Structure formats: structure tokens, C-alpha cells
Amino acid sequence: MDFDLVIRDGNVVTATEEVFCDIGIKRGRIAAIGDKLPKGEREIDADGNYVFPGGIDSHTHIEQLSSSGIMCADDFYTGTVSAAHGGTTTVISFAAQHKGDSLPKVLTDYHSLAKEKAVIDYSFHLIISDPTEAVLKDELPELIRNGYTSFKVYMTYDALRLDDYQMLDVFSVARREGALTMVHAENHDLIRWLTDRLLEHGATKPKFHAVSHPRLAESEATSRAISLAEFLDAPCLIVHVSAEEGMEAIQRAQRRGLKVYAETCPQYLFLTAEDLDQEDMAGAMCCCSPPPRDKAAQEAMWRGLADGTFQVFSSDHAPYRFDESGKLAQGEDTPFNKIANGVPGLEVRMPLLFSEGVLKDRIDLHRFVELTSTRAAKLYGMFPRKGSISIGADADLVIWDANKEVTIAWENLHDNVGYTPYEGKKIRGWPLQVFSRGRLVVDNGELQVEKGSGEFIPREKPSSAEPLGRTSPEAELIRRSGFDDLW
Ligand code: URP
Ligand code: ZN
Ligand code: ZN
């Protein structure tokens, strides 16, 4: 037999093409694409359905201890099982450094968790919260060289945030070593100051989380991060953009030709601040940072997805249960600033974007594929192995039924969170079959693979992270004075 598997008669859609054809798979890779391919050992009929590259969710928090010591609800089993049911075949999750941690040890720990449990492929972005001399000089450069070619930094959260000096330190390592820096951009002191005023006045309910993280906090920090990155000629990616103000700062930079990339997430398309204002503490389920805004902000995010401001659409799956182990550390009395931040979403990420984006003509099919898979593979150094349907690529594929009507209900999802912020939402389109390296992972809603069968994917240095070669006038003067190795 020429092929281990042939997926026949699918409407095969990539970021640039749509072709009615067969896909032949051998030893986990795509071996042929064409018409009337010879018979495979296994045959799957995709007639009447789309075939997309498997989704890549490049922003997930799985089995991660938060900076305030709260454990995510999903481990690498439930997290990846849930991802696979929604059409995602690769997750890039965070390996979080807490103060005092050595980075190699952090990664060893995350590897041992994921290896035992993941059912789809995975990679890690680092979170750098303690950029000591050892981290900057030795650990980070070595890890970048070993395939951890992106990391996230925070401008807010007491235990995670870097000040501008530290941001410059990490940007300069990223630039020199060829890594992409992801930035959580919010002005820490504005949030802290507002939070103190609200609490002084007894305003503790979840709804006050939204007002304590104003859009200006996001746009100011976004502009500042971009300025620091620009000074050092270091590309950066602004994660989880929530509103037009932040998006405009990104667009200004992009218009000037800077390598500034951006991501938005389902919560900024489908939730608003009003979802934080519910009976009892239910609004806590929708507390994330930056917070959901309003309908106008949602429309702005849709525009940014359509016009290319955003390159990736990730879930920022940050799963916390609605109890004292997660969202409500202090029970019903938990003030908004102590509610664990984050919402679940990795299983519904692709179905939501397909239904509300493609079927409502906000984006076309190619943009859908680009946003949910291809561009993440490129930005984070996995292309063309991941994110493409091409000869030699991993056979990570989703057969997608565009007509299936689904009412989102947590009891039908596969995460361990206990709720979904999208409960009751009616959508159309859901994966029928999901393949990872040619293995049928999910067949009509049934998991087909063993715990631990996912593989770690080391990543290349992406071209997205290559400096532009543009220096600021001051940096140029410094260079001309003979100080070439100042940073
Ligand atoms: O609220 C959020 N987004 N929580 C997850 C952590 C992060 O900042 O991405
Ligand atoms: Zn963040
Ligand atoms: Zn996140």
C-alpha cells in the first residue's frame, strides 16, 4: 500500500488555497495531495466536508500554578483532550518561572507533566518573571538555542511583572538570540491605584474587575512595550488585545513597518463587561485580564481579525474552577482583585470563530485557517511542519462539518473547569474527525488515543523574530562611538 491513510474527496482549505482532493498519509506525514490517489490501508471519506490544517492554540495555560499559588483546573490530559475535540492538534502552553526558579528546572517539570498526559503535540513558551543575571546571560540564551524560541513577559501582576529596565533586558536577549517576546501589556500602577480606590469604597464585586483594568491601562502599556522593543529593534507580539485603544497603538507601529504582532481571543469577541455583573459571584467566571469590554470593542476586534492587525486567534485558556480551589479563593467574599484571572476556551476557539466569523462573512475561510493555525506555526517557528497541508508536513488535519448545529454546553465539553462562559450559545460547524501525525485522535466526539501519545515539538528560531536592522538615532550614535557591544 502506498499510504497508511487516505482522506478522500475533501474540500481542502489552507491559508491560501481551496482544492477538492485526496490527501495520502504515510508514517504520520502528508505524502501526497491529489486526485484519485491509490488506496490506503485506511480510507476516510471527507466528501461534503472541509479539511483544515489542525488548529494551533498558541496561548494556553495548562497545569500551571498561577503567581498567587492557584493551580489550573486542566492538566495536560484534560487540556489536550479538550483541545483535540475542538480541532486543535498542537498547543503551545506556558512554562512559568516564579521568582527564584531556574528556567531549566521549570522546563524539566513541565516536560514531565506533559509527556505522561498530552494526547496531541505540544510546545512551551517560557514566562520570565525573574530575569536574574543567570537567566539573562546563560539560561535564556541556551534555552532559546534549544527550541524554546518565544517567551512571555508581564507588565502587571505583583509577582510576575517586569519593570521597564527589566523589559529592556529581556528584549535585548530576545533580539540577540532570535526569540519572539510576547507581552501582557497593562499599566500596573493604574490598575493598582484604581483597585485601591474601589476597595476603599467597598466596591468588591466581580464587575469591578472590569473597571479596575481600564482600556487606557492597556493602550499605555502597549505603546510603552512597543517603544522599548523598537528602541532595541526587537520584534514583539502583544497578547490578548481587548479593545480598540490598544489595537490602534499596534496598528500605528505596524504602519511604520515595525515587527509588532498581535493576538486576540474569543472572550473579546463574545463577552462584555456586563458578563461580569451577574447574580452572586457568577461574574467571576468571566474575570480575565484585560477584561472583556463592550459591543464596540468586540466589533473593533472583528475588524482587526479581518484586516490583518491580528495574526493569531488563541484561546488564552486559563482554567479555574468556580470554587475555593480556583476563582473564589475566599469563597463568596472573594474581592474582585483576588479572583483568579482567566477564562476557559480552548475547545470552542475554532468552532466559535468558524461559526461567527466565517459563516457570518466577517472573515473568509483562508483567514480562518491563517488565524487558527498557519500564522501561529510561522510566528513561533513550527512551519511548515505544523500549520500547513503540504508534502512532508505532519498529518495534523481536521475534517470539519460546516453544517453541524451545536448548542455550547459545558457538560458536552472535555475540560475540567465545570463551566463555560459560552453556555447556551448556538453555533454551526464542528470537527468530525481530528488527526494528529496521521493518528485519528477524535472520531465523531470519541477520543481514540492514549494518554501520553502527544509529542513535544521543539521550535526553530522564527523569521518573525529577526530584527529589522533599524536602529534609533541614539542607538546609532552609541554604535558610532565604538560601543558596539553595549547590549
Ligand atoms: O486573565 C488572564 N488572561 N489570565 C491568564 C494569564 C494571562 O495573563 O494570560
Ligand atoms: Zn496575559
Ligand atoms: Zn494567558
PDB file of N, CA, C and O in Angstrom, residues 438-461:
ATOM      1  N   GLY A 438      -1.248  11.846  11.640  1.00  0.00           N
ATOM      2  CA  GLY A 438      -1.903  10.718  10.983  1.00  0.00           C
ATOM      3  C   GLY A 438      -2.710   9.825  11.909  1.00  0.00           C
ATOM      4  O   GLY A 438      -3.430   8.937  11.454  1.00  0.00           O
ATOM      5  N   ARG A 439      -2.588  10.050  13.210  1.00  0.00           N
ATOM      6  CA  ARG A 439      -3.384   9.234  14.155  1.00  0.00           C
ATOM      7  C   ARG A 439      -4.762   9.855  14.282  1.00  0.00           C
ATOM      8  O   ARG A 439      -4.889  11.063  14.481  1.00  0.00           O
ATOM      9  N   LEU A 440      -5.785   9.030  14.206  1.00  0.00           N
ATOM     10  CA  LEU A 440      -7.139   9.544  14.430  1.00  0.00           C
ATOM     11  C   LEU A 440      -7.291   9.764  15.937  1.00  0.00           C
ATOM     12  O   LEU A 440      -7.299   8.816  16.725  1.00  0.00           O
ATOM     13  N   VAL A 441      -7.375  11.050  16.320  1.00  0.00           N
ATOM     14  CA  VAL A 441      -7.408  11.381  17.751  1.00  0.00           C
ATOM     15  C   VAL A 441      -8.852  11.456  18.247  1.00  0.00           C
ATOM     16  O   VAL A 441      -9.175  10.968  19.334  1.00  0.00           O
ATOM     17  N   VAL A 442      -9.698  12.097  17.445  1.00  0.00           N
ATOM     18  CA  VAL A 442     -11.107  12.210  17.821  1.00  0.00           C
ATOM     19  C   VAL A 442     -11.941  11.802  16.618  1.00  0.00           C
ATOM     20  O   VAL A 442     -11.737  12.292  15.508  1.00  0.00           O
ATOM     21  N   ASP A 443     -12.873  10.893  16.855  1.00  0.00           N
ATOM     22  CA  ASP A 443     -13.760  10.420  15.783  1.00  0.00           C
ATOM     23  C   ASP A 443     -15.197  10.653  16.252  1.00  0.00           C
ATOM     24  O   ASP A 443     -15.635  10.019  17.216  1.00  0.00           O
ATOM     25  N   ASN A 444     -15.886  11.572  15.611  1.00  0.00           N
ATOM     26  CA  ASN A 444     -17.273  11.874  15.988  1.00  0.00           C
ATOM     27  C   ASN A 444     -17.465  12.034  17.485  1.00  0.00           C
ATOM     28  O   ASN A 444     -18.350  11.418  18.087  1.00  0.00           O
ATOM     29  N   GLY A 445     -16.608  12.836  18.077  1.00  0.00           N
ATOM     30  CA  GLY A 445     -16.745  13.132  19.504  1.00  0.00           C
ATOM     31  C   GLY A 445     -16.173  12.085  20.441  1.00  0.00           C
ATOM     32  O   GLY A 445     -16.273  12.224  21.657  1.00  0.00           O
ATOM     33  N   GLU A 446     -15.546  11.040  19.885  1.00  0.00           N
ATOM     34  CA  GLU A 446     -14.976   9.990  20.751  1.00  0.00           C
ATOM     35  C   GLU A 446     -13.450  10.024  20.685  1.00  0.00           C
ATOM     36  O   GLU A 446     -12.879   9.932  19.591  1.00  0.00           O
ATOM     37  N   LEU A 447     -12.815  10.080  21.831  1.00  0.00           N
ATOM     38  CA  LEU A 447     -11.348  10.066  21.882  1.00  0.00           C
ATOM     39  C   LEU A 447     -10.832   8.688  21.477  1.00  0.00           C
ATOM     40  O   LEU A 447     -11.359   7.672  21.928  1.00  0.00           O
ATOM     41  N   GLN A 448      -9.783   8.670  20.652  1.00  0.00           N
ATOM     42  CA  GLN A 448      -9.297   7.390  20.109  1.00  0.00           C
ATOM     43  C   GLN A 448      -7.860   7.077  20.537  1.00  0.00           C
ATOM     44  O   GLN A 448      -7.323   6.068  20.093  1.00  0.00           O
ATOM     45  N   VAL A 449      -7.220   7.954  21.269  1.00  0.00           N
ATOM     46  CA  VAL A 449      -5.782   7.745  21.534  1.00  0.00           C
ATOM     47  C   VAL A 449      -5.492   7.684  23.029  1.00  0.00           C
ATOM     48  O   VAL A 449      -6.313   8.052  23.863  1.00  0.00           O
ATOM     49  N   GLU A 450      -4.294   7.234  23.304  1.00  0.00           N
ATOM     50  CA  GLU A 450      -3.859   7.017  24.679  1.00  0.00           C
ATOM     51  C   GLU A 450      -3.289   8.281  25.297  1.00  0.00           C
ATOM     52  O   GLU A 450      -2.666   9.085  24.595  1.00  0.00           O
ATOM     53  N   LYS A 451      -3.466   8.372  26.596  1.00  0.00           N
ATOM     54  CA  LYS A 451      -2.794   9.394  27.394  1.00  0.00           C
ATOM     55  C   LYS A 451      -1.285   9.325  27.123  1.00  0.00           C
ATOM     56  O   LYS A 451      -0.724   8.218  27.085  1.00  0.00           O
ATOM     57  N   GLY A 452      -0.652  10.461  26.917  1.00  0.00           N
ATOM     58  CA  GLY A 452       0.810  10.464  26.742  1.00  0.00           C
ATOM     59  C   GLY A 452       1.263  10.228  25.303  1.00  0.00           C
ATOM     60  O   GLY A 452       2.450  10.113  25.040  1.00  0.00           O
ATOM     61  N   SER A 453       0.305  10.168  24.361  1.00  0.00           N
ATOM     62  CA  SER A 453       0.718   9.897  22.971  1.00  0.00           C
ATOM     63  C   SER A 453       1.073  11.165  22.192  1.00  0.00           C
ATOM     64  O   SER A 453       1.508  11.099  21.045  1.00  0.00           O
ATOM     65  N   GLY A 454       0.898  12.325  22.806  1.00  0.00           N
ATOM     66  CA  GLY A 454       1.342  13.572  22.174  1.00  0.00           C
ATOM     67  C   GLY A 454       2.857  13.699  22.245  1.00  0.00           C
ATOM     68  O   GLY A 454       3.492  13.046  23.069  1.00  0.00           O
ATOM     69  N   GLU A 455       3.424  14.519  21.377  1.00  0.00           N
ATOM     70  CA  GLU A 455       4.888  14.682  21.369  1.00  0.00           C
ATOM     71  C   GLU A 455       5.284  16.133  21.541  1.00  0.00           C
ATOM     72  O   GLU A 455       4.584  17.031  21.059  1.00  0.00           O
ATOM     73  N   PHE A 456       6.430  16.314  22.172  1.00  0.00           N
ATOM     74  CA  PHE A 456       6.991  17.665  22.296  1.00  0.00           C
ATOM     75  C   PHE A 456       7.531  18.128  20.943  1.00  0.00           C
ATOM     76  O   PHE A 456       8.192  17.375  20.237  1.00  0.00           O
ATOM     77  N   ILE A 457       7.248  19.370  20.590  1.00  0.00           N
ATOM     78  CA  ILE A 457       7.730  19.948  19.328  1.00  0.00           C
ATOM     79  C   ILE A 457       8.731  21.068  19.634  1.00  0.00           C
ATOM     80  O   ILE A 457       8.347  22.150  20.078  1.00  0.00           O
ATOM     81  N   PRO A 458      10.020  20.799  19.429  1.00  0.00           N
ATOM     82  CA  PRO A 458      10.988  21.896  19.586  1.00  0.00           C
ATOM     83  C   PRO A 458      10.804  22.865  18.428  1.00  0.00           C
ATOM     84  O   PRO A 458      10.378  22.468  17.346  1.00  0.00           O
ATOM     85  N   ARG A 459      11.097  24.117  18.655  1.00  0.00           N
ATOM     86  CA  ARG A 459      10.801  25.107  17.615  1.00  0.00           C
ATOM     87  C   ARG A 459      12.065  25.783  17.087  1.00  0.00           C
ATOM     88  O   ARG A 459      13.035  25.951  17.811  1.00  0.00           O
ATOM     89  N   GLU A 460      11.994  26.151  15.799  1.00  0.00           N
ATOM     90  CA  GLU A 460      13.091  26.888  15.169  1.00  0.00           C
ATOM     91  C   GLU A 460      13.054  28.342  15.618  1.00  0.00           C
ATOM     92  O   GLU A 460      12.014  28.828  16.062  1.00  0.00           O
ATOM     93  N   LYS A 461      14.166  29.036  15.367  1.00  0.00           N
ATOM     94  CA  LYS A 461      14.120  30.492  15.545  1.00  0.00           C
ATOM     95  C   LYS A 461      13.283  31.052  14.399  1.00  0.00           C
ATOM     96  O   LYS A 461      13.623  30.848  13.227  1.00  0.00           O
TER      97      LYS A 461
END
